[in-house]
Amino acid sequence: MRGKVGFVCRVNASGSAKGVSHVWDGHDTLCHMWSAGALKDSQIEFFGNPPKKICRICKENKLFDTMQIDDFQDKQTKLF
């Protein structure tokens, strides 16, 4: 997930999204749930579009309002 911008969401055993979607900025979620340890790598999936409603705390982050559609593309591909 490093270098990608998009959304992460918890998934159940069948792979269906549950809970809320968190905005991933390439290093952490905007609400910092990833760095706080509340989201485990084995419990989440990465999505290009939010599969569920976006986390309220992620939306309240000042970076959320400045993100554009280009930010939600793989940053790795822009280097080449």
mmCIF file of N, CA, C and O in Angstrom:
data_model
loop_
_atom_site.group_PDB
_atom_site.id
_atom_site.type_symbol
_atom_site.label_atom_id
_atom_site.label_comp_id
_atom_site.label_asym_id
_atom_site.label_seq_id
_atom_site.Cartn_x
_atom_site.Cartn_y
_atom_site.Cartn_z
ATOM 1 N N MET A 1 0.807 -1.187 0.000
ATOM 2 C CA MET A 1 0.000 0.000 0.000
ATOM 3 C C MET A 1 0.855 1.257 0.000
ATOM 4 O O MET A 1 0.346 2.311 -0.289
ATOM 5 N N ARG A 2 2.102 1.106 0.322
ATOM 6 C CA ARG A 2 2.979 2.282 0.318
ATOM 7 C C ARG A 2 3.045 2.855 -1.083
ATOM 8 O O ARG A 2 3.175 2.124 -2.059
ATOM 9 N N GLY A 3 2.937 4.166 -1.196
ATOM 10 C CA GLY A 3 3.002 4.828 -2.486
ATOM 11 C C GLY A 3 1.668 4.924 -3.189
ATOM 12 O O GLY A 3 1.547 5.604 -4.182
ATOM 13 N N LYS A 4 0.644 4.252 -2.680
ATOM 14 C CA LYS A 4 -0.681 4.325 -3.281
ATOM 15 C C LYS A 4 -1.565 5.246 -2.445
ATOM 16 O O LYS A 4 -1.374 5.366 -1.241
ATOM 17 N N VAL A 5 -2.497 5.883 -3.098
ATOM 18 C CA VAL A 5 -3.460 6.729 -2.420
ATOM 19 C C VAL A 5 -4.841 6.194 -2.756
ATOM 20 O O VAL A 5 -5.118 5.890 -3.916
ATOM 21 N N GLY A 6 -5.689 6.037 -1.771
ATOM 22 C CA GLY A 6 -7.019 5.497 -1.998
ATOM 23 C C GLY A 6 -7.745 5.298 -0.688
ATOM 24 O O GLY A 6 -7.719 6.172 0.170
ATOM 25 N N PHE A 7 -8.339 4.139 -0.541
ATOM 26 C CA PHE A 7 -9.154 3.863 0.634
ATOM 27 C C PHE A 7 -8.845 2.478 1.171
ATOM 28 O O PHE A 7 -8.575 1.559 0.410
ATOM 29 N N VAL A 8 -8.886 2.339 2.482
ATOM 30 C CA VAL A 8 -8.777 1.037 3.115
ATOM 31 C C VAL A 8 -10.039 0.815 3.930
ATOM 32 O O VAL A 8 -10.645 1.759 4.437
ATOM 33 N N CYS A 9 -10.430 -0.438 3.994
ATOM 34 C CA CYS A 9 -11.645 -0.796 4.720
ATOM 35 C C CYS A 9 -11.457 -2.186 5.301
ATOM 36 O O CYS A 9 -10.812 -3.036 4.688
ATOM 37 N N ARG A 10 -12.003 -2.404 6.478
ATOM 38 C CA ARG A 10 -11.986 -3.750 7.047
ATOM 39 C C ARG A 10 -12.840 -4.657 6.177
ATOM 40 O O ARG A 10 -13.824 -4.223 5.593
ATOM 41 N N VAL A 11 -12.446 -5.902 6.092
ATOM 42 C CA VAL A 11 -13.209 -6.879 5.321
ATOM 43 C C VAL A 11 -13.506 -8.087 6.204
ATOM 44 O O VAL A 11 -12.749 -8.405 7.112
ATOM 45 N N ASN A 12 -14.618 -8.744 5.898
ATOM 46 C CA ASN A 12 -14.953 -9.960 6.643
ATOM 47 C C ASN A 12 -14.298 -11.161 5.967
ATOM 48 O O ASN A 12 -13.570 -11.018 4.985
ATOM 49 N N ALA A 13 -14.547 -12.345 6.454
ATOM 50 C CA ALA A 13 -13.894 -13.555 5.950
ATOM 51 C C ALA A 13 -14.179 -13.814 4.475
ATOM 52 O O ALA A 13 -13.346 -14.381 3.765
ATOM 53 N N SER A 14 -15.336 -13.380 3.990
ATOM 54 C CA SER A 14 -15.666 -13.587 2.573
ATOM 55 C C SER A 14 -15.091 -12.502 1.669
ATOM 56 O O SER A 14 -15.267 -12.549 0.459
ATOM 57 N N GLY A 15 -14.420 -11.499 2.251
ATOM 58 C CA GLY A 15 -13.802 -10.437 1.465
ATOM 59 C C GLY A 15 -14.692 -9.234 1.236
ATOM 60 O O GLY A 15 -14.314 -8.301 0.529
ATOM 61 N N SER A 16 -15.881 -9.218 1.842
ATOM 62 C CA SER A 16 -16.798 -8.084 1.708
ATOM 63 C C SER A 16 -16.417 -6.988 2.697
ATOM 64 O O SER A 16 -16.077 -7.258 3.850
ATOM 65 N N ALA A 17 -16.476 -5.734 2.233
ATOM 66 C CA ALA A 17 -16.143 -4.593 3.080
ATOM 67 C C ALA A 17 -17.172 -4.439 4.191
ATOM 68 O O ALA A 17 -18.354 -4.689 4.004
ATOM 69 N N LYS A 18 -16.676 -4.018 5.359
ATOM 70 C CA LYS A 18 -17.574 -3.757 6.483
ATOM 71 C C LYS A 18 -17.070 -2.529 7.228
ATOM 72 O O LYS A 18 -15.913 -2.143 7.103
ATOM 73 N N GLY A 19 -17.941 -1.899 7.980
ATOM 74 C CA GLY A 19 -17.546 -0.712 8.731
ATOM 75 C C GLY A 19 -17.521 0.522 7.847
ATOM 76 O O GLY A 19 -18.426 0.726 7.046
ATOM 77 N N VAL A 20 -16.480 1.333 7.966
ATOM 78 C CA VAL A 20 -16.338 2.552 7.178
ATOM 79 C C VAL A 20 -15.043 2.501 6.378
ATOM 80 O O VAL A 20 -14.119 1.760 6.704
ATOM 81 N N SER A 21 -14.986 3.313 5.339
ATOM 82 C CA SER A 21 -13.768 3.436 4.534
ATOM 83 C C SER A 21 -12.890 4.517 5.138
ATOM 84 O O SER A 21 -13.379 5.565 5.573
ATOM 85 N N HIS A 22 -11.588 4.278 5.147
ATOM 86 C CA HIS A 22 -10.628 5.250 5.650
ATOM 87 C C HIS A 22 -9.782 5.734 4.479
ATOM 88 O O HIS A 22 -9.386 4.940 3.621
ATOM 89 N N VAL A 23 -9.493 7.021 4.428
ATOM 90 C CA VAL A 23 -8.691 7.595 3.350
ATOM 91 C C VAL A 23 -7.221 7.288 3.616
ATOM 92 O O VAL A 23 -6.698 7.595 4.684
ATOM 93 N N TRP A 24 -6.560 6.667 2.642
ATOM 94 C CA TRP A 24 -5.153 6.300 2.746
ATOM 95 C C TRP A 24 -4.347 7.297 1.928
ATOM 96 O O TRP A 24 -4.577 7.464 0.735
ATOM 97 N N ASP A 25 -3.395 7.996 2.559
ATOM 98 C CA ASP A 25 -2.627 9.044 1.871
ATOM 99 C C ASP A 25 -1.284 8.564 1.323
ATOM 100 O O ASP A 25 -0.472 9.344 0.869
ATOM 101 N N GLY A 26 -1.056 7.278 1.346
ATOM 102 C CA GLY A 26 0.193 6.716 0.864
ATOM 103 C C GLY A 26 1.093 6.229 1.985
ATOM 104 O O GLY A 26 1.999 5.440 1.770
ATOM 105 N N HIS A 27 0.813 6.703 3.203
ATOM 106 C CA HIS A 27 1.621 6.316 4.361
ATOM 107 C C HIS A 27 0.780 5.923 5.571
ATOM 108 O O HIS A 27 1.201 5.127 6.379
ATOM 109 N N ASP A 28 -0.391 6.542 5.697
ATOM 110 C CA ASP A 28 -1.250 6.327 6.864
ATOM 111 C C ASP A 28 -2.678 6.734 6.486
ATOM 112 O O ASP A 28 -2.895 7.377 5.462
ATOM 113 N N THR A 29 -3.619 6.376 7.322
ATOM 114 C CA THR A 29 -4.983 6.868 7.129
ATOM 115 C C THR A 29 -5.046 8.298 7.656
ATOM 116 O O THR A 29 -4.283 8.666 8.551
ATOM 117 N N LEU A 30 -5.942 9.109 7.107
ATOM 118 C CA LEU A 30 -6.049 10.494 7.559
ATOM 119 C C LEU A 30 -6.475 10.591 9.018
ATOM 120 O O LEU A 30 -6.170 11.565 9.689
ATOM 121 N N CYS A 31 -7.155 9.571 9.521
ATOM 122 C CA CYS A 31 -7.568 9.553 10.933
ATOM 123 C C CYS A 31 -6.500 8.925 11.833
ATOM 124 O O CYS A 31 -6.686 8.842 13.040
ATOM 125 N N HIS A 32 -5.415 8.440 11.246
ATOM 126 C CA HIS A 32 -4.282 7.826 11.956
ATOM 127 C C HIS A 32 -4.620 6.509 12.649
ATOM 128 O O HIS A 32 -3.905 6.076 13.541
ATOM 129 N N MET A 33 -5.695 5.869 12.219
ATOM 130 C CA MET A 33 -6.025 4.566 12.814
ATOM 131 C C MET A 33 -4.981 3.515 12.453
ATOM 132 O O MET A 33 -4.736 2.595 13.229
ATOM 133 N N TRP A 34 -4.359 3.651 11.287
ATOM 134 C CA TRP A 34 -3.327 2.690 10.883
ATOM 135 C C TRP A 34 -2.119 2.802 11.814
ATOM 136 O O TRP A 34 -1.659 1.811 12.375
ATOM 137 N N SER A 35 -1.604 4.007 11.985
ATOM 138 C CA SER A 35 -0.406 4.184 12.811
ATOM 139 C C SER A 35 -0.696 3.923 14.287
ATOM 140 O O SER A 35 0.214 3.576 15.043
ATOM 141 N N ALA A 36 -1.942 4.066 14.705
ATOM 142 C CA ALA A 36 -2.322 3.777 16.089
ATOM 143 C C ALA A 36 -2.470 2.277 16.336
ATOM 144 O O ALA A 36 -2.607 1.845 17.474
ATOM 145 N N GLY A 37 -2.465 1.486 15.273
ATOM 146 C CA GLY A 37 -2.550 0.037 15.415
ATOM 147 C C GLY A 37 -3.974 -0.501 15.433
ATOM 148 O O GLY A 37 -4.179 -1.688 15.687
ATOM 149 N N ALA A 38 -4.958 0.343 15.163
ATOM 150 C CA ALA A 38 -6.353 -0.106 15.195
ATOM 151 C C ALA A 38 -6.749 -0.878 13.940
ATOM 152 O O ALA A 38 -7.747 -1.586 13.945
ATOM 153 N N LEU A 39 -5.985 -0.729 12.864
ATOM 154 C CA LEU A 39 -6.237 -1.466 11.623
ATOM 155 C C LEU A 39 -5.079 -2.417 11.394
ATOM 156 O O LEU A 39 -3.924 -1.997 11.337
ATOM 157 N N LYS A 40 -5.376 -3.677 11.279
ATOM 158 C CA LYS A 40 -4.349 -4.700 11.048
ATOM 159 C C LYS A 40 -4.287 -5.034 9.566
ATOM 160 O O LYS A 40 -5.313 -5.109 8.889
ATOM 161 N N ASP A 41 -3.100 -5.270 9.068
ATOM 162 C CA ASP A 41 -2.898 -5.582 7.650
ATOM 163 C C ASP A 41 -3.728 -6.782 7.198
ATOM 164 O O ASP A 41 -4.237 -6.811 6.090
ATOM 165 N N SER A 42 -3.894 -7.751 8.070
ATOM 166 C CA SER A 42 -4.642 -8.961 7.713
ATOM 167 C C SER A 42 -6.158 -8.746 7.703
ATOM 168 O O SER A 42 -6.893 -9.570 7.187
ATOM 169 N N GLN A 43 -6.623 -7.629 8.252
ATOM 170 C CA GLN A 43 -8.056 -7.367 8.351
ATOM 171 C C GLN A 43 -8.573 -6.405 7.290
ATOM 172 O O GLN A 43 -9.775 -6.198 7.191
ATOM 173 N N ILE A 44 -7.693 -5.761 6.530
ATOM 174 C CA ILE A 44 -8.127 -4.699 5.622
ATOM 175 C C ILE A 44 -7.775 -5.016 4.175
ATOM 176 O O ILE A 44 -6.935 -5.864 3.895
ATOM 177 N N GLU A 45 -8.434 -4.314 3.280
ATOM 178 C CA GLU A 45 -8.143 -4.367 1.852
ATOM 179 C C GLU A 45 -8.001 -2.942 1.357
ATOM 180 O O GLU A 45 -8.578 -2.009 1.915
ATOM 181 N N PHE A 46 -7.262 -2.772 0.269
ATOM 182 C CA PHE A 46 -7.080 -1.466 -0.357
ATOM 183 C C PHE A 46 -8.078 -1.339 -1.508
ATOM 184 O O PHE A 46 -8.267 -2.276 -2.276
ATOM 185 N N PHE A 47 -8.702 -0.179 -1.639
ATOM 186 C CA PHE A 47 -9.685 0.075 -2.687
ATOM 187 C C PHE A 47 -9.383 1.398 -3.379
ATOM 188 O O PHE A 47 -8.922 2.342 -2.747
ATOM 189 N N GLY A 48 -9.672 1.482 -4.664
ATOM 190 C CA GLY A 48 -9.537 2.732 -5.399
ATOM 191 C C GLY A 48 -10.690 3.679 -5.150
ATOM 192 O O GLY A 48 -10.543 4.892 -5.195
ATOM 193 N N ASN A 49 -11.850 3.122 -4.877
ATOM 194 C CA ASN A 49 -13.046 3.890 -4.547
ATOM 195 C C ASN A 49 -13.554 3.416 -3.197
ATOM 196 O O ASN A 49 -13.427 2.237 -2.868
ATOM 197 N N PRO A 50 -14.163 4.304 -2.422
ATOM 198 C CA PRO A 50 -14.623 3.880 -1.101
ATOM 199 C C PRO A 50 -15.785 2.897 -1.202
ATOM 200 O O PRO A 50 -16.824 3.225 -1.765
ATOM 201 N N PRO A 51 -15.631 1.690 -0.665
ATOM 202 C CA PRO A 51 -16.718 0.716 -0.715
ATOM 203 C C PRO A 51 -17.821 1.005 0.308
ATOM 204 O O PRO A 51 -18.933 0.518 0.175
ATOM 205 N N LYS A 52 -17.509 1.758 1.313
ATOM 206 C CA LYS A 52 -18.458 2.125 2.374
ATOM 207 C C LYS A 52 -18.368 3.627 2.619
ATOM 208 O O LYS A 52 -17.502 4.314 2.076
ATOM 209 N N LYS A 53 -19.219 4.124 3.488
ATOM 210 C CA LYS A 53 -19.194 5.538 3.868
ATOM 211 C C LYS A 53 -17.804 5.894 4.404
ATOM 212 O O LYS A 53 -17.164 5.092 5.083
ATOM 213 N N ILE A 54 -17.331 7.105 4.097
ATOM 214 C CA ILE A 54 -15.988 7.531 4.525
ATOM 215 C C ILE A 54 -16.016 7.923 6.003
ATOM 216 O O ILE A 54 -16.935 8.604 6.469
ATOM 217 N N CYS A 55 -14.998 7.510 6.702
ATOM 218 C CA CYS A 55 -14.801 7.788 8.128
ATOM 219 C C CYS A 55 -14.959 9.289 8.415
ATOM 220 O O CYS A 55 -14.393 10.130 7.720
ATOM 221 N N ARG A 56 -15.706 9.610 9.442
ATOM 222 C CA ARG A 56 -15.959 11.002 9.819
ATOM 223 C C ARG A 56 -14.656 11.720 10.180
ATOM 224 O O ARG A 56 -14.431 12.865 9.798
ATOM 225 N N ILE A 57 -13.782 11.046 10.894
ATOM 226 C CA ILE A 57 -12.528 11.671 11.319
ATOM 227 C C ILE A 57 -11.621 11.914 10.114
ATOM 228 O O ILE A 57 -10.956 12.954 10.031
ATOM 229 N N CYS A 58 -11.601 10.980 9.151
ATOM 230 C CA CYS A 58 -10.830 11.193 7.926
ATOM 231 C C CYS A 58 -11.342 12.425 7.188
ATOM 232 O O CYS A 58 -10.564 13.241 6.694
ATOM 233 N N LYS A 59 -12.666 12.576 7.113
ATOM 234 C CA LYS A 59 -13.251 13.716 6.408
ATOM 235 C C LYS A 59 -12.991 15.032 7.122
ATOM 236 O O LYS A 59 -12.935 16.079 6.486
ATOM 237 N N GLU A 60 -12.804 15.013 8.429
ATOM 238 C CA GLU A 60 -12.544 16.229 9.194
ATOM 239 C C GLU A 60 -11.088 16.677 9.097
ATOM 240 O O GLU A 60 -10.768 17.817 9.440
ATOM 241 N N ASN A 61 -10.202 15.813 8.604
ATOM 242 C CA ASN A 61 -8.795 16.167 8.436
ATOM 243 C C ASN A 61 -8.680 17.234 7.346
ATOM 244 O O ASN A 61 -9.302 17.124 6.294
ATOM 245 N N LYS A 62 -7.880 18.272 7.573
ATOM 246 C CA LYS A 62 -7.772 19.376 6.613
ATOM 247 C C LYS A 62 -7.225 18.924 5.260
ATOM 248 O O LYS A 62 -7.493 19.547 4.243
ATOM 249 N N LEU A 63 -6.490 17.825 5.204
ATOM 250 C CA LEU A 63 -5.976 17.316 3.937
ATOM 251 C C LEU A 63 -7.075 16.745 3.055
ATOM 252 O O LEU A 63 -6.955 16.720 1.841
ATOM 253 N N PHE A 64 -8.176 16.290 3.659
ATOM 254 C CA PHE A 64 -9.267 15.688 2.906
ATOM 255 C C PHE A 64 -9.837 16.667 1.879
ATOM 256 O O PHE A 64 -10.104 16.309 0.743
ATOM 257 N N ASP A 65 -9.997 17.930 2.257
ATOM 258 C CA ASP A 65 -10.581 18.932 1.360
ATOM 259 C C ASP A 65 -9.647 19.328 0.222
ATOM 260 O O ASP A 65 -10.108 19.834 -0.797
ATOM 261 N N THR A 66 -8.347 19.097 0.380
ATOM 262 C CA THR A 66 -7.407 19.496 -0.663
ATOM 263 C C THR A 66 -7.052 18.366 -1.617
ATOM 264 O O THR A 66 -6.406 18.591 -2.628
ATOM 265 N N MET A 67 -7.490 17.133 -1.307
ATOM 266 C CA MET A 67 -7.182 15.999 -2.173
ATOM 267 C C MET A 67 -8.015 16.077 -3.444
ATOM 268 O O MET A 67 -9.175 16.479 -3.416
ATOM 269 N N GLN A 68 -7.383 15.717 -4.564
ATOM 270 C CA GLN A 68 -8.043 15.741 -5.858
ATOM 271 C C GLN A 68 -7.983 14.358 -6.470
ATOM 272 O O GLN A 68 -7.273 13.482 -5.992
ATOM 273 N N ILE A 69 -8.686 14.160 -7.573
ATOM 274 C CA ILE A 69 -8.753 12.843 -8.213
ATOM 275 C C ILE A 69 -7.359 12.320 -8.581
ATOM 276 O O ILE A 69 -7.094 11.138 -8.486
ATOM 277 N N ASP A 70 -6.443 13.208 -8.958
ATOM 278 C CA ASP A 70 -5.079 12.788 -9.288
ATOM 279 C C ASP A 70 -4.366 12.178 -8.085
ATOM 280 O O ASP A 70 -3.479 11.358 -8.233
ATOM 281 N N ASP A 71 -4.746 12.609 -6.886
ATOM 282 C CA ASP A 71 -4.140 12.064 -5.677
ATOM 283 C C ASP A 71 -4.533 10.610 -5.454
ATOM 284 O O ASP A 71 -3.876 9.891 -4.723
ATOM 285 N N PHE A 72 -5.625 10.179 -6.072
ATOM 286 C CA PHE A 72 -6.115 8.826 -5.881
ATOM 287 C C PHE A 72 -5.672 7.900 -6.997
ATOM 288 O O PHE A 72 -6.324 6.947 -7.330
ATOM 289 N N GLN A 73 -4.535 8.190 -7.595
ATOM 290 C CA GLN A 73 -3.930 7.310 -8.580
ATOM 291 C C GLN A 73 -2.600 6.846 -8.023
ATOM 292 O O GLN A 73 -2.021 7.491 -7.155
ATOM 293 N N ASP A 74 -2.127 5.751 -8.530
ATOM 294 C CA ASP A 74 -0.881 5.172 -8.038
ATOM 295 C C ASP A 74 0.267 6.154 -8.269
ATOM 296 O O ASP A 74 0.574 6.509 -9.398
ATOM 297 N N LYS A 75 0.899 6.619 -7.212
ATOM 298 C CA LYS A 75 2.003 7.571 -7.333
ATOM 299 C C LYS A 75 3.202 6.962 -8.047
ATOM 300 O O LYS A 75 3.978 7.657 -8.661
ATOM 301 N N GLN A 76 3.351 5.652 -7.966
ATOM 302 C CA GLN A 76 4.480 4.983 -8.618
ATOM 303 C C GLN A 76 4.448 5.194 -10.120
ATOM 304 O O GLN A 76 5.475 5.377 -10.754
ATOM 305 N N THR A 77 3.278 5.155 -10.747
ATOM 306 C CA THR A 77 3.196 5.271 -12.197
ATOM 307 C C THR A 77 3.514 6.677 -12.682
ATOM 308 O O THR A 77 3.911 6.856 -13.821
ATOM 309 N N LYS A 78 3.375 7.681 -11.828
ATOM 310 C CA LYS A 78 3.672 9.056 -12.210
ATOM 311 C C LYS A 78 5.177 9.313 -12.307
ATOM 312 O O LYS A 78 5.596 10.310 -12.851
ATOM 313 N N LEU A 79 5.976 8.439 -11.749
ATOM 314 C CA LEU A 79 7.422 8.647 -11.761
ATOM 315 C C LEU A 79 8.043 8.274 -13.091
ATOM 316 O O LEU A 79 9.166 8.652 -13.385
ATOM 317 N N PHE A 80 7.346 7.541 -13.940
ATOM 318 C CA PHE A 80 7.900 7.054 -15.182
ATOM 319 C C PHE A 80 7.268 7.711 -16.376
ATOM 320 O O PHE A 80 6.180 8.130 -16.401
#
